PDB file of C-alpha atoms in Angstrom:
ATOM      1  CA  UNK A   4       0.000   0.000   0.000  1.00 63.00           C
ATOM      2  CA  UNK A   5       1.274   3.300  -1.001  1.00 70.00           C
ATOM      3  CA  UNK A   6       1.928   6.013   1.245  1.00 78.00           C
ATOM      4  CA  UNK A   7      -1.337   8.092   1.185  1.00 86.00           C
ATOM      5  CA  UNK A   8      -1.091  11.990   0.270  1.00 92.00           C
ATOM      6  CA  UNK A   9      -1.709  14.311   3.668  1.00 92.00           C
ATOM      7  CA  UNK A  10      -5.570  14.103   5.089  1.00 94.00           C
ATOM      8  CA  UNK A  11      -6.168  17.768   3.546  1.00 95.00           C
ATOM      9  CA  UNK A  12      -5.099  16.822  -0.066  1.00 96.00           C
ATOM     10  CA  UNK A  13      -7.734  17.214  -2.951  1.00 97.00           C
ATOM     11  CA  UNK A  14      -8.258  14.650  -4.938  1.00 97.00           C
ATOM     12  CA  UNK A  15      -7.890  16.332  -8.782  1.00 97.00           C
ATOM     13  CA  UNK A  16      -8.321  13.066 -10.870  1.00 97.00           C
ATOM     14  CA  UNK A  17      -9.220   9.465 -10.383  1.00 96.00           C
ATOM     15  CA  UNK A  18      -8.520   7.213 -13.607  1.00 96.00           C
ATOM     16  CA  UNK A  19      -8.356   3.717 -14.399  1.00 93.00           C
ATOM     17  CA  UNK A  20      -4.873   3.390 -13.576  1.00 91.00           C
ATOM     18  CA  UNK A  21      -4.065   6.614 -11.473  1.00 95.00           C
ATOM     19  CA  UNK A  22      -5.090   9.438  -9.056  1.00 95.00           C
ATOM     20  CA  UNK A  23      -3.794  12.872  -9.211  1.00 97.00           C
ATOM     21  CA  UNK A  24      -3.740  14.660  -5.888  1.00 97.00           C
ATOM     22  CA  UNK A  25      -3.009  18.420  -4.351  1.00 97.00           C
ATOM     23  CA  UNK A  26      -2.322  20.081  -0.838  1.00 97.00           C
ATOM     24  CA  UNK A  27      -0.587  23.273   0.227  1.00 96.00           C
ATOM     25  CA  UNK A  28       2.762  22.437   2.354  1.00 95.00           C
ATOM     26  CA  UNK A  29       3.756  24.952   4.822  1.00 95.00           C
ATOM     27  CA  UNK A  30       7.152  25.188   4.735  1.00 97.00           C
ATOM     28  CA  UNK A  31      10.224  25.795   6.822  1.00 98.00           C
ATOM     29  CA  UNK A  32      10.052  29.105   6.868  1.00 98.00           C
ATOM     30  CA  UNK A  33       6.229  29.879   7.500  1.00 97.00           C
ATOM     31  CA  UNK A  34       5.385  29.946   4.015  1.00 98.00           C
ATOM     32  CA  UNK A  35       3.044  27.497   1.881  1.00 97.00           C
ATOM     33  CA  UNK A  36       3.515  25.884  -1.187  1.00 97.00           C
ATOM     34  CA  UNK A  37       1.384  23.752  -3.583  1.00 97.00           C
ATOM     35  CA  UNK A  38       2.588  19.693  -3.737  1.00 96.00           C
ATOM     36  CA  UNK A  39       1.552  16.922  -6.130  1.00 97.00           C
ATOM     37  CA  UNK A  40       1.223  13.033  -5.866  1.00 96.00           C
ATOM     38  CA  UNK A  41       0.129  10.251  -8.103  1.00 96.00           C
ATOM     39  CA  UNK A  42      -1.043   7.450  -6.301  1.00 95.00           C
ATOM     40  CA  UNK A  43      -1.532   4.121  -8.597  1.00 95.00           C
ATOM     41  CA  UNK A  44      -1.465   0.310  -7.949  1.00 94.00           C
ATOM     42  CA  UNK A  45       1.005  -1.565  -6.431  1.00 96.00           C
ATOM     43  CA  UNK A  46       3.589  -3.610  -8.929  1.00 97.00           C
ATOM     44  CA  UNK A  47       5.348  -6.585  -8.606  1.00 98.00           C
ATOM     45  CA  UNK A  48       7.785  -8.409 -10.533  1.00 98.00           C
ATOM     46  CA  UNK A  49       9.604 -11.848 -10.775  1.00 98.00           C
ATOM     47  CA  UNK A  50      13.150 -13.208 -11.550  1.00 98.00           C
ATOM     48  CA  UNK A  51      12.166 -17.045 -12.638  1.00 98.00           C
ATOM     49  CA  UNK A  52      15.203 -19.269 -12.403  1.00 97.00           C
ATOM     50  CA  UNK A  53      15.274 -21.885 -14.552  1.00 96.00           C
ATOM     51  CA  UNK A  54      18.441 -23.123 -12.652  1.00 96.00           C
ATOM     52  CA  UNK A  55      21.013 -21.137 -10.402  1.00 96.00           C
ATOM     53  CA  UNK A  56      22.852 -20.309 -13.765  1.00 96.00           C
ATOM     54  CA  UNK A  57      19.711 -19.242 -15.637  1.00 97.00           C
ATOM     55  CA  UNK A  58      16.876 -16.967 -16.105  1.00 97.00           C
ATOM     56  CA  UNK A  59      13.318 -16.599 -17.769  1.00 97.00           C
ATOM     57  CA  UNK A  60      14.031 -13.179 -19.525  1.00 97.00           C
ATOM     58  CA  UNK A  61      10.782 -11.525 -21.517  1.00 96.00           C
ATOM     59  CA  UNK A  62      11.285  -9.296 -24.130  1.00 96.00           C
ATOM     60  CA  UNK A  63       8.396  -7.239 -24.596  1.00 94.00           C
ATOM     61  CA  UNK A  64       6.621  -5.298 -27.060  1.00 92.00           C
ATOM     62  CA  UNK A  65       3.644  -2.784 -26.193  1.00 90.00           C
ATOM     63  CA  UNK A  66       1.770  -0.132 -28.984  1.00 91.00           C
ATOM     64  CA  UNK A  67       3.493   2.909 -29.141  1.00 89.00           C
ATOM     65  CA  UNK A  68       6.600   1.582 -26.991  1.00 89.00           C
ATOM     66  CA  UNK A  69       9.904   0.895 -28.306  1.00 92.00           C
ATOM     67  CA  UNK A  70      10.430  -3.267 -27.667  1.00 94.00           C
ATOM     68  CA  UNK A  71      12.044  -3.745 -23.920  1.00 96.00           C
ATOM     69  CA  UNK A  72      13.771  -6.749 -22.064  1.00 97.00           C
ATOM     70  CA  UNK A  73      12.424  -7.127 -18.496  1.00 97.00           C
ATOM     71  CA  UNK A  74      10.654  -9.718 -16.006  1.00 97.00           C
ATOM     72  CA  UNK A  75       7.522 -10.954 -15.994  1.00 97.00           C
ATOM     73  CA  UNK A  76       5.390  -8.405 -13.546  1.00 97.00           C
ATOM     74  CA  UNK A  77       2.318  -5.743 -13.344  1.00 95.00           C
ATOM     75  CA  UNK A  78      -0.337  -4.267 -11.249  1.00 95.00           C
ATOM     76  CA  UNK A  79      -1.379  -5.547  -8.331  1.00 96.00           C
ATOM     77  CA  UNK A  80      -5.269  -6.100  -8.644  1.00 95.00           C
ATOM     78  CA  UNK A  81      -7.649  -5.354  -6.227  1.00 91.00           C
ATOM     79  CA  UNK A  82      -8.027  -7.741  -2.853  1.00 94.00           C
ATOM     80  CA  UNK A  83      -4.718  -9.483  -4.445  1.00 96.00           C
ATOM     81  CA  UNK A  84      -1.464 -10.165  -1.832  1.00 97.00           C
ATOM     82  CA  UNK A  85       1.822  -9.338  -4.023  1.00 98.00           C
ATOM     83  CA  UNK A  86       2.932 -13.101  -3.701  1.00 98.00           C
ATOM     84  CA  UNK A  87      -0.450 -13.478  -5.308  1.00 98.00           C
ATOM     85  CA  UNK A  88      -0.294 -10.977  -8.195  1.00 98.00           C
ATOM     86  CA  UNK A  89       3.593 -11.980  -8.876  1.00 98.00           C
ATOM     87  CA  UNK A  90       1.911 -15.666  -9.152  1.00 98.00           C
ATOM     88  CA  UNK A  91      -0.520 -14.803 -11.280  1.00 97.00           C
ATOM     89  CA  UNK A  92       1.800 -12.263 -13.659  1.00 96.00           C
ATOM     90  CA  UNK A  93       4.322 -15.371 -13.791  1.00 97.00           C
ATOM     91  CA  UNK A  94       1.618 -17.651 -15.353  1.00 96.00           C
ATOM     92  CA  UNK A  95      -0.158 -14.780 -17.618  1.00 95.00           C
ATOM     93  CA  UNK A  96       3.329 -13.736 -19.011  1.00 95.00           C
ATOM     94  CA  UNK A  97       5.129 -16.829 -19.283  1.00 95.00           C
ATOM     95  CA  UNK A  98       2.476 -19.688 -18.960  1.00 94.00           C
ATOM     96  CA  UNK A  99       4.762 -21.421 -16.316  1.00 95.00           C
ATOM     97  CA  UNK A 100       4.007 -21.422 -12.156  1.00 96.00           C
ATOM     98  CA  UNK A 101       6.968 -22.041  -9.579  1.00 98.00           C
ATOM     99  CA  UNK A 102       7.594 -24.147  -6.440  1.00 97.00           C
ATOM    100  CA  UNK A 103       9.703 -21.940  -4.693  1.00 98.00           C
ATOM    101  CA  UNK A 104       9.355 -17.950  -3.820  1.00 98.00           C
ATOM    102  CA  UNK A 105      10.620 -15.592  -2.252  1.00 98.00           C
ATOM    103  CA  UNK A 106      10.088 -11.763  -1.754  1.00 98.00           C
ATOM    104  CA  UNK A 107      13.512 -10.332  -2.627  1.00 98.00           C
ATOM    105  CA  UNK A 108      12.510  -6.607  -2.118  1.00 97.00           C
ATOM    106  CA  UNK A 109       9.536  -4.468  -1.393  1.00 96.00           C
ATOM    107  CA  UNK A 110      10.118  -0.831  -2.351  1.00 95.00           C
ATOM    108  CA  UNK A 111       8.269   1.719  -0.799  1.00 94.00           C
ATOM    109  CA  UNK A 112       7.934   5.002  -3.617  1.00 93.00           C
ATOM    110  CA  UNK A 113       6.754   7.919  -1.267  1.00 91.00           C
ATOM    111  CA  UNK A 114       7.658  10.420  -3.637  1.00 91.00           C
ATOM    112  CA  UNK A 115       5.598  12.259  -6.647  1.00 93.00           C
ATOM    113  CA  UNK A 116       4.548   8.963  -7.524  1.00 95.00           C
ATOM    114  CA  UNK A 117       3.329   6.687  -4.741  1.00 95.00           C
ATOM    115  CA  UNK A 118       2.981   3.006  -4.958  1.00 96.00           C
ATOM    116  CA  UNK A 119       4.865  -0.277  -3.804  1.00 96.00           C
ATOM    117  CA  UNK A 120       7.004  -2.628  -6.200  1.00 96.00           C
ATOM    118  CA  UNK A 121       7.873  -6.143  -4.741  1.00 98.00           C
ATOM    119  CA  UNK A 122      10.397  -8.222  -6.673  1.00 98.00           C
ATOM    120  CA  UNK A 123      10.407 -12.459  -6.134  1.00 98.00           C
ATOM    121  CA  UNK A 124      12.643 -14.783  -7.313  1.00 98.00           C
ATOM    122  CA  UNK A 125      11.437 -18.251  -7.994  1.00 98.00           C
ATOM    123  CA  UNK A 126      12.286 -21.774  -8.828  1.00 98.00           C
ATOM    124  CA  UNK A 127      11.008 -24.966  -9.542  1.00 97.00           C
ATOM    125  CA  UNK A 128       9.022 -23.677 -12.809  1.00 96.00           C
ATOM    126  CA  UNK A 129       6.829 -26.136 -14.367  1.00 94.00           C
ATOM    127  CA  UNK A 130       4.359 -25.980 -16.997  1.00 89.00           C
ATOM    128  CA  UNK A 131       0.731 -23.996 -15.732  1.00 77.00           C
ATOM    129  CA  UNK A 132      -2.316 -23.255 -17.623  1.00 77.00           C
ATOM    130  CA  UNK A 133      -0.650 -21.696 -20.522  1.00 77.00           C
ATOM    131  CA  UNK A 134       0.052 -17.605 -21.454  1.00 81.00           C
ATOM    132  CA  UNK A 135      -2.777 -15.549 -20.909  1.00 82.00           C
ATOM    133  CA  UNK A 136      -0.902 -12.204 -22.589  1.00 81.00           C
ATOM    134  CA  UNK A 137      -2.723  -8.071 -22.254  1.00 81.00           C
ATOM    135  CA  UNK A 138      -4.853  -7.439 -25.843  1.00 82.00           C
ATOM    136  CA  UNK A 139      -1.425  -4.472 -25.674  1.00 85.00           C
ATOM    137  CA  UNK A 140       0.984  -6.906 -24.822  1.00 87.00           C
ATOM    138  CA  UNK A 141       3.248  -9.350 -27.235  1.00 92.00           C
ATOM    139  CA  UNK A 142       5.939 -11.490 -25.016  1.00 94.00           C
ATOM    140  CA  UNK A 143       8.685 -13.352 -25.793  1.00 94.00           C
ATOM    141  CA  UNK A 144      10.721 -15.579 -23.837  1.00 95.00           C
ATOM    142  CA  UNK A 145      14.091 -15.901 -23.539  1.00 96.00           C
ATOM    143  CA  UNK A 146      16.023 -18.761 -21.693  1.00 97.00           C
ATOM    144  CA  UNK A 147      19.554 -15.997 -20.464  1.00 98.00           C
ATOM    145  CA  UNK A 148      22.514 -16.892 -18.947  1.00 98.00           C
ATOM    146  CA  UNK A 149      23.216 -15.530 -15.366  1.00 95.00           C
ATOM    147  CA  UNK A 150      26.859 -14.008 -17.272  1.00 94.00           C
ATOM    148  CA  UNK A 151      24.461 -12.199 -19.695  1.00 97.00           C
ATOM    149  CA  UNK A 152      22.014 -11.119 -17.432  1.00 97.00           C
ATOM    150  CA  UNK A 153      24.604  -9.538 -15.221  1.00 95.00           C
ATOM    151  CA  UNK A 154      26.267  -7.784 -18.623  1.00 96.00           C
ATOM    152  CA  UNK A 155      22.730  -6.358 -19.804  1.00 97.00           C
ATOM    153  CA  UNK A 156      22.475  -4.964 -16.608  1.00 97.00           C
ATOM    154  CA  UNK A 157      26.083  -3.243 -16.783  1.00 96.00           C
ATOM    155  CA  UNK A 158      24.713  -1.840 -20.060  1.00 96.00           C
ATOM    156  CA  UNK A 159      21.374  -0.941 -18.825  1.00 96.00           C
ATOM    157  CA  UNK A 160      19.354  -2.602 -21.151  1.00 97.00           C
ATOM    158  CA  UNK A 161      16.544  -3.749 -18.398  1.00 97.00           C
ATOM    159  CA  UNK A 162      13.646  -1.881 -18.479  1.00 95.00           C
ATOM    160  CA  UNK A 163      13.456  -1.617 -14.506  1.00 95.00           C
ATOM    161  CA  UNK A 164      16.393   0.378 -12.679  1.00 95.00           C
ATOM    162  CA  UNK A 165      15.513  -1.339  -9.641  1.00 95.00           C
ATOM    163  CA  UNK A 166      15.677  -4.949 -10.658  1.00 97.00           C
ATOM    164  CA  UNK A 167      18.956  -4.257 -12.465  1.00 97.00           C
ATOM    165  CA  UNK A 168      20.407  -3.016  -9.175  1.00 97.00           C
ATOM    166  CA  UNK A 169      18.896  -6.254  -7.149  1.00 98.00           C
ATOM    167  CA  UNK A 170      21.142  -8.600 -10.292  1.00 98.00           C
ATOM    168  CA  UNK A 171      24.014  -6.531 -10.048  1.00 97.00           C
ATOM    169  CA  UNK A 172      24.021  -6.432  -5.870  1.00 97.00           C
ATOM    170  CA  UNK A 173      22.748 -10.592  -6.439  1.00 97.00           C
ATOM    171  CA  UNK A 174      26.102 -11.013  -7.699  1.00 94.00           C
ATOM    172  CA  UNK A 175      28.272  -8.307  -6.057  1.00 95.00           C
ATOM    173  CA  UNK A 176      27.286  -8.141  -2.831  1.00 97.00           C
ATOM    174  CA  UNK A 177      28.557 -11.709  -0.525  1.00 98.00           C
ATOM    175  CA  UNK A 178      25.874 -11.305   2.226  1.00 97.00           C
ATOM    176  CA  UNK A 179      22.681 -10.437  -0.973  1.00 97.00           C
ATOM    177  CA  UNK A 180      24.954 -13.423  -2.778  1.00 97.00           C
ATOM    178  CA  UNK A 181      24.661 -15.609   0.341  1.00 97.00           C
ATOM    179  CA  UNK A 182      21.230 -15.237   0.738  1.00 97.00           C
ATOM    180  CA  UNK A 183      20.435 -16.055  -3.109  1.00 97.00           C
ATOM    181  CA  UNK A 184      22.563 -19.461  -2.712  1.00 96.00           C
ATOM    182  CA  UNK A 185      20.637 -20.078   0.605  1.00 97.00           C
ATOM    183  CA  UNK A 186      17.076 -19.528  -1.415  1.00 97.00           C
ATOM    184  CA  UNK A 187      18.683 -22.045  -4.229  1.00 96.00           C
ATOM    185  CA  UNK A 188      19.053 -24.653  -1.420  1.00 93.00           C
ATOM    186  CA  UNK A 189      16.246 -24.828  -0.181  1.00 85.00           C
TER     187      UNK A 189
END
């Protein structure tokens, strides 16, 4: 759940996907000034490991969106836990489900645009009910080495900042490195 705007903000706008919202701030020095939020749904995305060495990749094209490489993920629906929506996403996207999960991350976005983002890793994929892609959505998977992974993420070719920094610190970092060999046994 995001972090709400203050009790005296106006709501300007509620759409499908986003609300627009306004207060006055008094600041420091007695003064006030106008502030803006978007609030929206929560997100979540997942790393599927095919084995230690390898993961599902997507590469992704959406109208009016210049093709992109990233994880399977999305919106959070309504009355959905994010273990259940990154479930769900994994299937829809990729038309596999998972044995093992685990909640790598939950960012908190308090900012101009408020929402939560929870990455999962997960392993043990087997075969589900099939891809269910978005009438905007055209996914392809790709089977990617941990090596290249790690390299497109040097190069910033990921769509999400975020999930590139979790790779990099996955394999960087000994204690984040620990705990990924810890979730691979079990």
């Amino acid at each position: 759940m995001p972090t709400p705007p203050p009790s005296n903000a106006k709501r300007l706008h509620h759409g499908p996907i986003v609300d627009l919202w306004q207060w006055e701030q008094e600041m420091f020095d007695g003064t006030t000034e106008i502030f803006e939020c978007v609030t929206r749904q929560d997100t979540v995305a997942v790393i599927p490991f095919i084995n230690p060495d390898t993961v599902l990749l997507t590469k992704q094209s959406q109208p009016h969106r210049e093709p992109f490489f990233d994880f399977p993920g999305g919106r959070v629906d309504k009355g959905e836990t994010h273990l259940d929506a990154a479930k769900r996403e994994l299937e829809e996207e990729t038309g596999s489900r998972a044995e093992h999960w685990m909640e790598w991350h939950n960012l908190n976005n308090n900012g101009m645009n408020r929402f939560d983002e929870s990455l999962f890793i997960a392993t043990g994929l087997h075969d589900g009910s099939g891809a269910h892609f978005d009438a905007g959505e055209k996914i392809e998977l790709i089977p990617t080495p941990w090596a290249n992974l790690k390299n497109m993420c040097l190069k910033r070719k990921l769509r999400q900042p975020n999930i590139m920094l979790a790779i990099l610190a996955m394999h960087l970092d000994p204690e984040i490195n620990a705990r990924l060999k810890a979730f691979f046994k079990g």
